[in-house]
Every structure is written in C-alpha cells, then in structure tokens.
Short mmCIF file of C-alpha atoms and ligand atoms in Angstrom, two decimals:
data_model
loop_
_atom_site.label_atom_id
_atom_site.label_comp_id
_atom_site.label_asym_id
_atom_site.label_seq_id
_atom_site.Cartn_x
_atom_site.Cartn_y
_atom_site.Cartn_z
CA UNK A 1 13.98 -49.88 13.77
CA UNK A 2 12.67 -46.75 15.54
CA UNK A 3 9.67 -48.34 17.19
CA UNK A 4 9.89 -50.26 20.32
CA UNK A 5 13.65 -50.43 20.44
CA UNK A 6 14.54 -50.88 23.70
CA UNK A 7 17.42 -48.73 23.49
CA UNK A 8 16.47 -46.21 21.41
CA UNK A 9 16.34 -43.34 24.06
CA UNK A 10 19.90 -44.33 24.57
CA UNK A 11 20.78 -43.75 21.08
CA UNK A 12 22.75 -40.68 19.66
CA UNK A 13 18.79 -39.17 18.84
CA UNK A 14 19.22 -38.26 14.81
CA UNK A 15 19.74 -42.64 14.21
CA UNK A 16 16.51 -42.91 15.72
CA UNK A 17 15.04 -41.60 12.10
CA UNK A 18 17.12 -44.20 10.13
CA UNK A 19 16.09 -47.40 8.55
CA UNK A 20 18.43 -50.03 7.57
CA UNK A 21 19.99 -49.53 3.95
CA UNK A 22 17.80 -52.49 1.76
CA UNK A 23 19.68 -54.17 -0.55
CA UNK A 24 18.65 -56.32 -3.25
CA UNK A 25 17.27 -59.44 -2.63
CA UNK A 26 20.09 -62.45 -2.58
CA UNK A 27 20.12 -64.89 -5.61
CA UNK A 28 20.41 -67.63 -3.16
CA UNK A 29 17.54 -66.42 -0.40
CA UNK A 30 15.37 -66.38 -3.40
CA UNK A 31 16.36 -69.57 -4.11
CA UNK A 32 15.94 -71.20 -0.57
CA UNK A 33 12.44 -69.25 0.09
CA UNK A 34 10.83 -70.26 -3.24
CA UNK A 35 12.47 -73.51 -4.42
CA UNK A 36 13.48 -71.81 -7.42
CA UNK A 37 16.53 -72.79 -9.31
CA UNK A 38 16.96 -70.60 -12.12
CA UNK A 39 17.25 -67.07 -10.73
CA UNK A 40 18.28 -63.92 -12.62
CA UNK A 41 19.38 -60.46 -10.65
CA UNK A 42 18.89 -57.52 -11.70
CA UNK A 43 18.58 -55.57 -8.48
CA UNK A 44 22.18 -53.94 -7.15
CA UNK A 45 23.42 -53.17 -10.60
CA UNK A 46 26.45 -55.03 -10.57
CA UNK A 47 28.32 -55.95 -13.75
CA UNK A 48 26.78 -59.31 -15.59
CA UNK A 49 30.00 -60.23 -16.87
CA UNK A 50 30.85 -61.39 -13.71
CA UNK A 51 34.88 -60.19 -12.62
CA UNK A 52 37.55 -60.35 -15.47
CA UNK A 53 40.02 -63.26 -16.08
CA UNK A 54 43.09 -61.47 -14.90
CA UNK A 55 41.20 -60.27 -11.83
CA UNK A 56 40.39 -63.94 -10.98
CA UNK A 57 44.32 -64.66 -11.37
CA UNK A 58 45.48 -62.39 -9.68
CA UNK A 59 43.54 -62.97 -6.73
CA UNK A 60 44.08 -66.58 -7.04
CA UNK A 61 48.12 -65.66 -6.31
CA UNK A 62 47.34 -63.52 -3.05
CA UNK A 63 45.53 -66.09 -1.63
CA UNK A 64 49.02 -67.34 0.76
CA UNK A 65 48.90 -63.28 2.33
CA UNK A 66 45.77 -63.72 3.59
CA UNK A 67 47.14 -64.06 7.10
CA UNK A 68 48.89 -60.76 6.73
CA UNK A 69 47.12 -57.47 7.11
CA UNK A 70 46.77 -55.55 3.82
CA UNK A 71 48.69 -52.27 3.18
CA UNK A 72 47.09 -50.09 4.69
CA UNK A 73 47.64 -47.35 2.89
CA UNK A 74 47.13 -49.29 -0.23
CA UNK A 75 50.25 -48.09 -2.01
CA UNK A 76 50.15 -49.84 -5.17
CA UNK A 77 46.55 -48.98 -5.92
CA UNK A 78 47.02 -45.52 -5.39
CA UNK A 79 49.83 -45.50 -7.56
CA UNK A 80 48.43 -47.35 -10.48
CA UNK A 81 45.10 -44.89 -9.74
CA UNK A 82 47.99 -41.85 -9.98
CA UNK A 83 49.02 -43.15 -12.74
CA UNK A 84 46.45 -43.88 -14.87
CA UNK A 85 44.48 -40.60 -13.53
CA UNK A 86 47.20 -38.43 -14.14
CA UNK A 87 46.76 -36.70 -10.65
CA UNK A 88 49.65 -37.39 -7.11
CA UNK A 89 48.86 -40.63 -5.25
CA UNK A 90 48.54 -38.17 -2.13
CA UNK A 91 44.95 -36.89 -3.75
CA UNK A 92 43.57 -40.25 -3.68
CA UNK A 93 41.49 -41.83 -0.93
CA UNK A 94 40.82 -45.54 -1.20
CA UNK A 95 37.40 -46.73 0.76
CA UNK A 96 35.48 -50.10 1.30
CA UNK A 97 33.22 -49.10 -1.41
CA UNK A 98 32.81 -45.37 -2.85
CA UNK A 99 29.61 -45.49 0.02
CA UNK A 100 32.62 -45.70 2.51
CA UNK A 101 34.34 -42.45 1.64
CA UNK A 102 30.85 -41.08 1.01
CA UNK A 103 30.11 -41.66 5.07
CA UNK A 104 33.99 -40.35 5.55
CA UNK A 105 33.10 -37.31 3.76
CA UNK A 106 29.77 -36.62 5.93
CA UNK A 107 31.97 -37.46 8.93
CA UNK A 108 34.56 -34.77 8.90
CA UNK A 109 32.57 -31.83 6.92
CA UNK A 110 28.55 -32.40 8.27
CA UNK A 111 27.70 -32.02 12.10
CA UNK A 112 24.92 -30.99 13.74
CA UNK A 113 23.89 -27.41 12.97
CA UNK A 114 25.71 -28.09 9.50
CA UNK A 115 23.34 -28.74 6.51
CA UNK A 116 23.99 -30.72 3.43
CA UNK A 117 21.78 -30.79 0.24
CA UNK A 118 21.43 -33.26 -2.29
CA UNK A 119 18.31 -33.94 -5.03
CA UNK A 120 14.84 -35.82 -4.31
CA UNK A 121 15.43 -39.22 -5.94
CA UNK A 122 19.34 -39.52 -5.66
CA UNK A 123 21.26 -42.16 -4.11
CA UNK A 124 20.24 -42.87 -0.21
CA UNK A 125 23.57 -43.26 1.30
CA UNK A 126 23.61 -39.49 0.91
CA UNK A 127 20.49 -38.71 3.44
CA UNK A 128 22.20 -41.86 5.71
CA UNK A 129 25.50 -40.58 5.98
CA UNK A 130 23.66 -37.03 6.63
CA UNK A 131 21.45 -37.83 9.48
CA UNK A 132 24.01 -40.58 11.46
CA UNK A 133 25.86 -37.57 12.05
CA UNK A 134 22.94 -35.33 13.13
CA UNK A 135 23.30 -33.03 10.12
CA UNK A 136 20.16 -31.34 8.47
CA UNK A 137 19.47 -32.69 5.20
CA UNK A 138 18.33 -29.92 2.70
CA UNK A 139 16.00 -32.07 -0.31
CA UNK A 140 15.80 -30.18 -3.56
CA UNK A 141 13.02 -31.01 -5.71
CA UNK A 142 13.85 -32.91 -8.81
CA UNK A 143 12.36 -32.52 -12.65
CA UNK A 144 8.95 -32.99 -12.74
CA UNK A 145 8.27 -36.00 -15.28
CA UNK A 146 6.92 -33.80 -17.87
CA UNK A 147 10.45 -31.97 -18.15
CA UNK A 148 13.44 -32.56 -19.39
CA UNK A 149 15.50 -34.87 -17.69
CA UNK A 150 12.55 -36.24 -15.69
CA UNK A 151 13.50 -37.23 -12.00
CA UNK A 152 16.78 -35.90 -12.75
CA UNK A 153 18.93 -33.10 -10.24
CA UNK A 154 17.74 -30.05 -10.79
CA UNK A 155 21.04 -27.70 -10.31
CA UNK A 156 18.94 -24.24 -10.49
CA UNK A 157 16.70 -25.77 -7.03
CA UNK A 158 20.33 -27.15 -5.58
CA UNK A 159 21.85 -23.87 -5.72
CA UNK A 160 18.62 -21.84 -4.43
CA UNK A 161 19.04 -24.31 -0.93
CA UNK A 162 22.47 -22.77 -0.34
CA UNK A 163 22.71 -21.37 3.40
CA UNK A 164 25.37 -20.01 5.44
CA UNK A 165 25.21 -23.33 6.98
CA UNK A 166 25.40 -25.43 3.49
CA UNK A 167 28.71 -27.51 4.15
CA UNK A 168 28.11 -30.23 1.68
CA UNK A 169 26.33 -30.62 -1.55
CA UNK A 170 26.31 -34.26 -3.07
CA UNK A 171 25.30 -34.80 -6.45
CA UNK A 172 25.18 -38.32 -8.41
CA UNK A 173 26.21 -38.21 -12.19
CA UNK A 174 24.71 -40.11 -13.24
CA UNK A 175 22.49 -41.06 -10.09
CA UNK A 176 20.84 -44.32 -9.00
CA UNK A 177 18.04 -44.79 -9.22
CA UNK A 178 17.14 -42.60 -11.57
CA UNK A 179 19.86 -43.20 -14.22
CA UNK A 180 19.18 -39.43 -14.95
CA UNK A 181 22.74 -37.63 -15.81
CA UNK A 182 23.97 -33.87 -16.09
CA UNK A 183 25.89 -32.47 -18.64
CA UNK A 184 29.40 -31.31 -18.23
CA UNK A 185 29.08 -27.80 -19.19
CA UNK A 186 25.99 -27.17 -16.62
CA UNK A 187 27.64 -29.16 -13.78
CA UNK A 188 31.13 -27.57 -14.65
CA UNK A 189 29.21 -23.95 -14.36
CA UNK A 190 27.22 -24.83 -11.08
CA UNK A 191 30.62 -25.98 -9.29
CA UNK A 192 32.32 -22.36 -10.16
CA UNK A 193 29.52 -20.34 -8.91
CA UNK A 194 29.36 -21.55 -5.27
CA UNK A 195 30.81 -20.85 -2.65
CA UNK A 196 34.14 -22.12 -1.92
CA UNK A 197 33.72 -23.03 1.80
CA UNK A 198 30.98 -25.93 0.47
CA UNK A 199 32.13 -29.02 -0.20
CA UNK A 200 30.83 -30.65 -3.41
CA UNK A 201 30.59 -34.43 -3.73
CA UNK A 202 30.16 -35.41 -7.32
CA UNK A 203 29.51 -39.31 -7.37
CA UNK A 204 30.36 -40.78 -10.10
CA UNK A 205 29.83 -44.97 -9.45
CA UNK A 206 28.47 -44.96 -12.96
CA UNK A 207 30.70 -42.98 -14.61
CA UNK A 208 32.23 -45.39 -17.23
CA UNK A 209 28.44 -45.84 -18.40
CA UNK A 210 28.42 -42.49 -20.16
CA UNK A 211 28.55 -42.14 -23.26
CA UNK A 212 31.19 -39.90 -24.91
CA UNK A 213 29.97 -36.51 -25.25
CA UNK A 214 29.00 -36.56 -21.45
CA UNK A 215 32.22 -38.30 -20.64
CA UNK A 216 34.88 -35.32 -18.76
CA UNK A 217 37.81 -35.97 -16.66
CA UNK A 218 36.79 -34.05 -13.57
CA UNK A 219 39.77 -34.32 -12.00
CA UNK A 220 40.67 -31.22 -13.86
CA UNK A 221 38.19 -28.70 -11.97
CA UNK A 222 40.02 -29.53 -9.35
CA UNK A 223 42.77 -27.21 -10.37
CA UNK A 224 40.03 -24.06 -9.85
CA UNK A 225 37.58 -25.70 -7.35
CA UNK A 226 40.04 -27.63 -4.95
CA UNK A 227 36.43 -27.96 -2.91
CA UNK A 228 35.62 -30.79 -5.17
CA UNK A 229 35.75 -34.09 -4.54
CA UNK A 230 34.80 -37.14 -6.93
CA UNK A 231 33.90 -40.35 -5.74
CA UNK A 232 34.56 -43.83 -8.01
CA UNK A 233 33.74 -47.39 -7.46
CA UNK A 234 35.33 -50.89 -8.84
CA UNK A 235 31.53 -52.12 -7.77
CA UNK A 236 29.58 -50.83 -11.14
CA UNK A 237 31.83 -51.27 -14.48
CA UNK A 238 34.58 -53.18 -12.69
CA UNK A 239 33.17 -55.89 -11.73
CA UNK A 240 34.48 -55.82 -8.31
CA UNK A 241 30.84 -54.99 -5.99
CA UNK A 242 32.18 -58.05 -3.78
CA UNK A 243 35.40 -56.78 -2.92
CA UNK A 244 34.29 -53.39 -1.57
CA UNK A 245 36.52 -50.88 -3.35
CA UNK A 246 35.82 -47.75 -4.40
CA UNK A 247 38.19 -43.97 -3.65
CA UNK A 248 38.06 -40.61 -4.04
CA UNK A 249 40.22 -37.81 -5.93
CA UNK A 250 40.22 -33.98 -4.16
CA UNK A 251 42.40 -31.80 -2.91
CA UNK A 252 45.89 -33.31 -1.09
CA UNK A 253 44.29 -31.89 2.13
CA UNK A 254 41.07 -32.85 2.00
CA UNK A 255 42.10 -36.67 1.24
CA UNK A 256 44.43 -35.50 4.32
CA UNK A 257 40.98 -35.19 6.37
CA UNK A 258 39.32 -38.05 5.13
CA UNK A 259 42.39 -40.41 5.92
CA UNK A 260 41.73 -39.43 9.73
CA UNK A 261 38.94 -40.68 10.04
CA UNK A 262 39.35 -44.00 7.81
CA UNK A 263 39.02 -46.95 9.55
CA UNK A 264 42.50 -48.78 9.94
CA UNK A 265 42.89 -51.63 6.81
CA UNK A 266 39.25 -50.10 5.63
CA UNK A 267 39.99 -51.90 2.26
CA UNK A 268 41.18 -55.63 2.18
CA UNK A 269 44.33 -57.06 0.46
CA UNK A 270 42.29 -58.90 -2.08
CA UNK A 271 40.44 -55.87 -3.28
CA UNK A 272 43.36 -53.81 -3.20
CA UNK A 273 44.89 -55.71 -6.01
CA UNK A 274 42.15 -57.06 -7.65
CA UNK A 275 41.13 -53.06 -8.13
CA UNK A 276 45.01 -52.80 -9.53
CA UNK A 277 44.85 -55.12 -11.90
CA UNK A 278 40.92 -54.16 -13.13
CA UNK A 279 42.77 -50.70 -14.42
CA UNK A 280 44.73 -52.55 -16.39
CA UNK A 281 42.31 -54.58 -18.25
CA UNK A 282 40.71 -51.76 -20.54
CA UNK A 283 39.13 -54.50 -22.94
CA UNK A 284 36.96 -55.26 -20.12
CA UNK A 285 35.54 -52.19 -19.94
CA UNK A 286 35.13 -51.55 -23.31
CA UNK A 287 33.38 -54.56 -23.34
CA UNK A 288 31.08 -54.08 -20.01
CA UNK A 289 30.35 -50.58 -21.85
CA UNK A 290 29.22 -52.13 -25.43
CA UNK A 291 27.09 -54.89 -23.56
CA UNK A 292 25.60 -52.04 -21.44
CA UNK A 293 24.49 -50.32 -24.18
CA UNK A 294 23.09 -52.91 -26.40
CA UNK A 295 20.80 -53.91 -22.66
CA UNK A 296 19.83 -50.73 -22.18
CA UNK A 297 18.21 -50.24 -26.00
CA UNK A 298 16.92 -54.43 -25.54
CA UNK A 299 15.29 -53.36 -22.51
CA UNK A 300 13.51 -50.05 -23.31
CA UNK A 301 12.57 -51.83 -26.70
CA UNK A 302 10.89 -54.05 -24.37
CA UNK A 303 9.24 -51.73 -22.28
CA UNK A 304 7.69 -49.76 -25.10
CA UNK A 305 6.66 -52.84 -26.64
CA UNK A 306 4.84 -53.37 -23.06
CA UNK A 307 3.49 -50.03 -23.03
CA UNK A 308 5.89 -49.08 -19.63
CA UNK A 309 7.03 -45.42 -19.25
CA UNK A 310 10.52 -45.16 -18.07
CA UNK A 311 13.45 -43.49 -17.49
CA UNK A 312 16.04 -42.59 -19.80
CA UNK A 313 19.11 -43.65 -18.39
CA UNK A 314 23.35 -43.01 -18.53
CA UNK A 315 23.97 -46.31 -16.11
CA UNK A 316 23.71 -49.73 -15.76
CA UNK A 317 20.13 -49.82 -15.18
CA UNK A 318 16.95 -48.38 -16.15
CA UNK A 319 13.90 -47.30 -14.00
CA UNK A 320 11.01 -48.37 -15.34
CA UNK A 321 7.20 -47.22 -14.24
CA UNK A 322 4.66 -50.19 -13.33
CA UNK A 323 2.21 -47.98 -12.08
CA UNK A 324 0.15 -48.77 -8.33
CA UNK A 325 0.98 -52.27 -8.43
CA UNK A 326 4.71 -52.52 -8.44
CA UNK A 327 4.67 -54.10 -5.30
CA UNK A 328 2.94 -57.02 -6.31
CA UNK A 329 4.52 -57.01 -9.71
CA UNK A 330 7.79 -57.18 -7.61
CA UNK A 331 6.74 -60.31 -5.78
CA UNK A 332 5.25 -61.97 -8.85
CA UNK A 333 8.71 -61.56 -10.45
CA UNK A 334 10.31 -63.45 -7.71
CA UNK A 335 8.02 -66.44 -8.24
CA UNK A 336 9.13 -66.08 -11.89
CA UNK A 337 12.77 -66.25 -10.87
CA UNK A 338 13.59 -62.70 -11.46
CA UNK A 339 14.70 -60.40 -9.15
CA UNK A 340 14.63 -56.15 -9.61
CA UNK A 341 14.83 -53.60 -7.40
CA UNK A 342 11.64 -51.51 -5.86
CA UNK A 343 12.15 -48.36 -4.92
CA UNK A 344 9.24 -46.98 -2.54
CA UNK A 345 11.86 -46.16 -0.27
CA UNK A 346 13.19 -43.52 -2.74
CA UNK A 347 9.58 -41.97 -2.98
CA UNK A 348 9.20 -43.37 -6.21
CA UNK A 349 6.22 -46.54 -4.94
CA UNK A 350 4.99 -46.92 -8.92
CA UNK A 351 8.81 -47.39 -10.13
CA UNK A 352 10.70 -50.41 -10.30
CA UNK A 353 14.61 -49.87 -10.70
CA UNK A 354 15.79 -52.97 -13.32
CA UNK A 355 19.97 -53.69 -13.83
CA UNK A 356 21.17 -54.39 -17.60
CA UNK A 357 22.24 -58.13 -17.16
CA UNK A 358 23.22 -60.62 -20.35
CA UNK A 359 21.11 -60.33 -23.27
CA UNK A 360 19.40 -63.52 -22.15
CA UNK A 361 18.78 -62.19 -18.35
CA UNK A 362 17.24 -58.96 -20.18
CA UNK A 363 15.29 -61.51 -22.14
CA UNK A 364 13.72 -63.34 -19.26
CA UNK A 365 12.79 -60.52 -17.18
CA UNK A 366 10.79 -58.76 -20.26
CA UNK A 367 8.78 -61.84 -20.99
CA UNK A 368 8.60 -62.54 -16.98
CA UNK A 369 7.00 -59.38 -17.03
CA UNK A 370 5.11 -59.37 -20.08
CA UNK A 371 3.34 -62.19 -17.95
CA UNK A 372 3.16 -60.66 -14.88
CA UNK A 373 1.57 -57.64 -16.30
CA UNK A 374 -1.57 -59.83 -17.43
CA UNK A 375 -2.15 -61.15 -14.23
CA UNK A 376 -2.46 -57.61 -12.12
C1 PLP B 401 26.52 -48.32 -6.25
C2 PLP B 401 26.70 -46.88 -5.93
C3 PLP B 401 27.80 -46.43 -5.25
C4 PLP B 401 28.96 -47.31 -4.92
O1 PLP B 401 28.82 -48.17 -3.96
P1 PLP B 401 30.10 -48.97 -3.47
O2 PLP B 401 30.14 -48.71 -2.03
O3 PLP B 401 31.31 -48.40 -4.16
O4 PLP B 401 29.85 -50.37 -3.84
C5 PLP B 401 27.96 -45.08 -5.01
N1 PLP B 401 27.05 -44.21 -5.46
C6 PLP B 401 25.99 -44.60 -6.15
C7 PLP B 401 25.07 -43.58 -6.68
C8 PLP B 401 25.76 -45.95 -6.38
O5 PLP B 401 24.66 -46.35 -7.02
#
C-alpha cells in the first residue's frame, strides 16, 4: 500500500498511487469468518448458471494435456472466434481475461507524457492499467443523477478532454458499475469524429446483456475507424470468469502490437477450449440472457418496493443506492449470508453494486435487505 512500504522509494514512482484491485468477497471466506453455511454472491457478476454442460465435457477430455503447454497462439479459438465473428483470425487477440488485453493495450499505446481518458464511474482496471505505466489519466465527469442516463459516460465531456497528447480513450458499453449503456448511433458518431491517431477501447464484457435495439456488431466500424478496438470476455455471459478468457478484435496491426507484449501461454489450455466450445452453445446464452432479464425486473421490483433509488441497467447487475450507511448495510448482509459488492472505491460510498443471480438468490438478498434496512 503506499504508506510505510519499505520499498516504495524504490518503486517505478506512478505504482506508488495504486491500491490493490478489490474483488468480491469469496463464498468460502465468508463462510470460514462467519460460520455461515448458506451463502449467496452477488458481488463479481459472474453468470448464476454456473458453466454449461458441454463446457464441463469438454474440459473433462483435456484433462490428460495438462502436462503440455497450451497453444500459444490459441489457434482453434481464434478460428472458431473468426468464424463466428465474421472478421480474419489475425484481428483477434486472446487475453487472460478481457482486463488482460485491457493492461496490453495501456502497455504499448500509454507512457508517460501520454494521456488517456475514460468516464468518472467506469470500470477501474482502466485508471490501473493507466497509472502502472505512468500515463496521465484524464476523468470526464459523468451524468449528473438528475439526467438522463444517470452515472452514465458522458461522450460530449469525453470528447472536450481530447489533447494533443490523448492516446487512448476507453469507454465501457455497457460499464460496471454503473450498468449505464450508450446507444449505437451516438457512440458510432463519437468514434468518426476523433482523431485517428487515438486509440479507442470500447469494452464490451457485458455486451450479450443488451437488449436488441442497442445490440451492433462493432466489428464493422472497424472498416472506417481501424483505431478501434473492442474488448470481450467468456467471464460475464459465458460462464467462464474462472478460466480467465477474454480477446480483442482491431486492426491486423494493432493485434500485431498487442501480441508483443503478451505474456508467453497468457491463456491456459483449459480456457482455450472451454471458450471454443461456449461459442458453440448459443442456447446457453439465450438462456443466461432471458434469466438476466427476468432478475433484473425481480430485483428493481424489489427495490421500489423498498423505496431504493437505483440504476437502470444493460448488464448483469444493478447498482442500487442505500444511502450513508451502505457500509454497514454491506456488513449486515454478510451476517445474513449475502454477499454484494460496495463501491466507495468508485466514488460512489452511498451505492451498493448487486449481480442478477437465480430467482431464489435475487429472492434472498431482497428480503436480507428488507431486514437489514430496519435495523440501520
Ligand atoms: C468483468 C469486466 C471485464 C472482464 O474481466 P475479465 O478479465 O475478462 O474477467 C472487463 N470490463 C468490465 C467493464 C468488466 O466489468
């Protein structure tokens, strides 16, 4: 941490400024601090359905190549990707995670002297991967949560950051933690006024979540704006946050840039076919989609019902306000078996950030709440 760390004055200066990345709390830490048994989590908005059958298989018969190292250029992923994508296998960059390629990104186009901007409120891997490489993060100021799309990227404030230094802009559709989302037109338009020399990230980990009007293959753009890249995960609607797989598609040259600087094997044998065969199975996503859906409208029933503001959302989750106490709320909901997500570090201390899980999950943490809310 950046007090009394012995060797912190040895330390590249910038990482100084960095806390670790907090994750949701364990089921099975909750479990061993508390006694509890019956824990639900809804904190790192992973898929409740737990991974598909054929994934499970299929992993089941790699097991004996273990031993081996996996391809490391992950040739039969990126051709099933190619394939189902439409776009060549040589525009496709697999990572251990999307948050892998996101640091890859950071490491080839952001230096020090180079600035990057992203929105107040959008995923933090984005100011991490900034500021390990000494870069100056530029914050734009989000929708106030009186406006439309409250918390959500404003694009008119993104563009208005733009330097001669800009080198990366990184935008979230739809973004965590907000679960706020930008329509295709008004992202499509923002990406074909800038600059070409600025790279733009659009993240989209949640993108299977949206629903059908906001649903575009951007892949396309990347015939006029080959400075785009788009980032994808098999964490989120796959099913697959375990195996640490997620890859971008840009330009031939670009994924030509990132590849330098990926880490040899970055993305393990299992992953690399369980992410194969999760293309395949399209009824699973159909179905993670449906059950998303019907959670999201259970859950913000449930928050009205409560009286809870929150935050209308495209993903897997939904950000729901608590007020001053969220802290405590947090920690009551632990004792109650329920686990969610605070987000103070995002600057949002009276927000708690809540993952769609089974009906029955959705069930417990609304009347775990309900309760909660009576005793603060
Ligand atoms: C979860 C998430 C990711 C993906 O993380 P992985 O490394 O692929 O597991 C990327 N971006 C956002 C906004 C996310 O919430």
């Amino acid at each position: 941490m950046a007090s009394k760390n012995l060797f912190c004055d040895l330390a590249f200066e910038p990482i100084n400024g960095l806390f670790p990345y907090q994750p949701g709390k364990p089921i099975d830490e909750l479990q061993r601090e508390l006694g509890l048994k019956d824990v639900v989590k809804l904190a790192s908005n992973e898929n409740p359905l737990g991974p598909s059958e054929s994934v499970k298989k299929r992993i089941q018969q790699s097991l004996d190549d273990l031993s081996l190292y996996p391809d490391g250029n992950g040739f039969y992923l990126k051709k099933a990707l190619s394939d189902k994508l439409g776009v060549p296998a040589d525009m496709i960059t697999l990572g251990n995670g999307s948050n892998d390629v996101l640091d890859a990104i950071a490491r080839v186009f952001l230096s020090s002297g180079r600035e990057c901007i992203y929105s107040e409120y959008a995923f933090v891997v984005y100011a991490i991967a900034t500021q390990s490489v000494g870069a100056t993060a530029r914050v734009s100021k989000a929708y106030q949560p009186d406006q439309q799309s409250p918390y959500g990227h404003d694009l008119a404030a993104m563009e208005a950051l733009v330097t001669e230094k800009t080198s990366v802009i990184f935008i979230a559709n739809p973004n965590n933690p907000t679960g706020t989302w930008i329509e295709p037109e008004a992202l499509k338009q923002f990406i074909t006024k800038l600059p070409q020399h600025i790279i733009i990230v659009i993240d989209e980990a949640y993108g299977e979540y949206l629903d059908e009007q906001n649903q575009v293959d951007t892949t396309k753009w990347l015939q006029s704006c080959p400075n785009l890249i788009i980032t994808r995960t098999f964490s989120k609607a796959y099913g697959l946050a375990g195996l640490r797989i997620g890859y971008s598609v840009s330009h031939p040259d670009i994924a030509n840039l990132l590849n330098r600087v990926r880490h040899p094997f970055n993305v393990n044998s299992l992953g690399l076919v369980a992410a194969e065969t999760a293309l395949q199975d399209e009824e699973y996503i159909r179905k993670s989609r449906e059950m998303n859906k019907q959670g999201l409208k259970q859950l913000s029933k449930g928050f009205k019902q409560l009286d809870l503001d929150y935050i209308p959302s495209a993903g897997n989750f939904i950000t729901v306000k608590v007020g001053e106490k969220s802290a405590e709320i947090y920690t009551r909901l632990l004792h109650e078996g329920v686990i969610v997500r605070p987000i103070a570090a995002y600057k949002m201390p009276q927000h708690l950030r809540v993952s769609v899980g089974l009906p029955l999950e959705n069930e417990k943490l609304l009347s775990a709440l309900k309760k909660v809310l009576a005793h603060v």
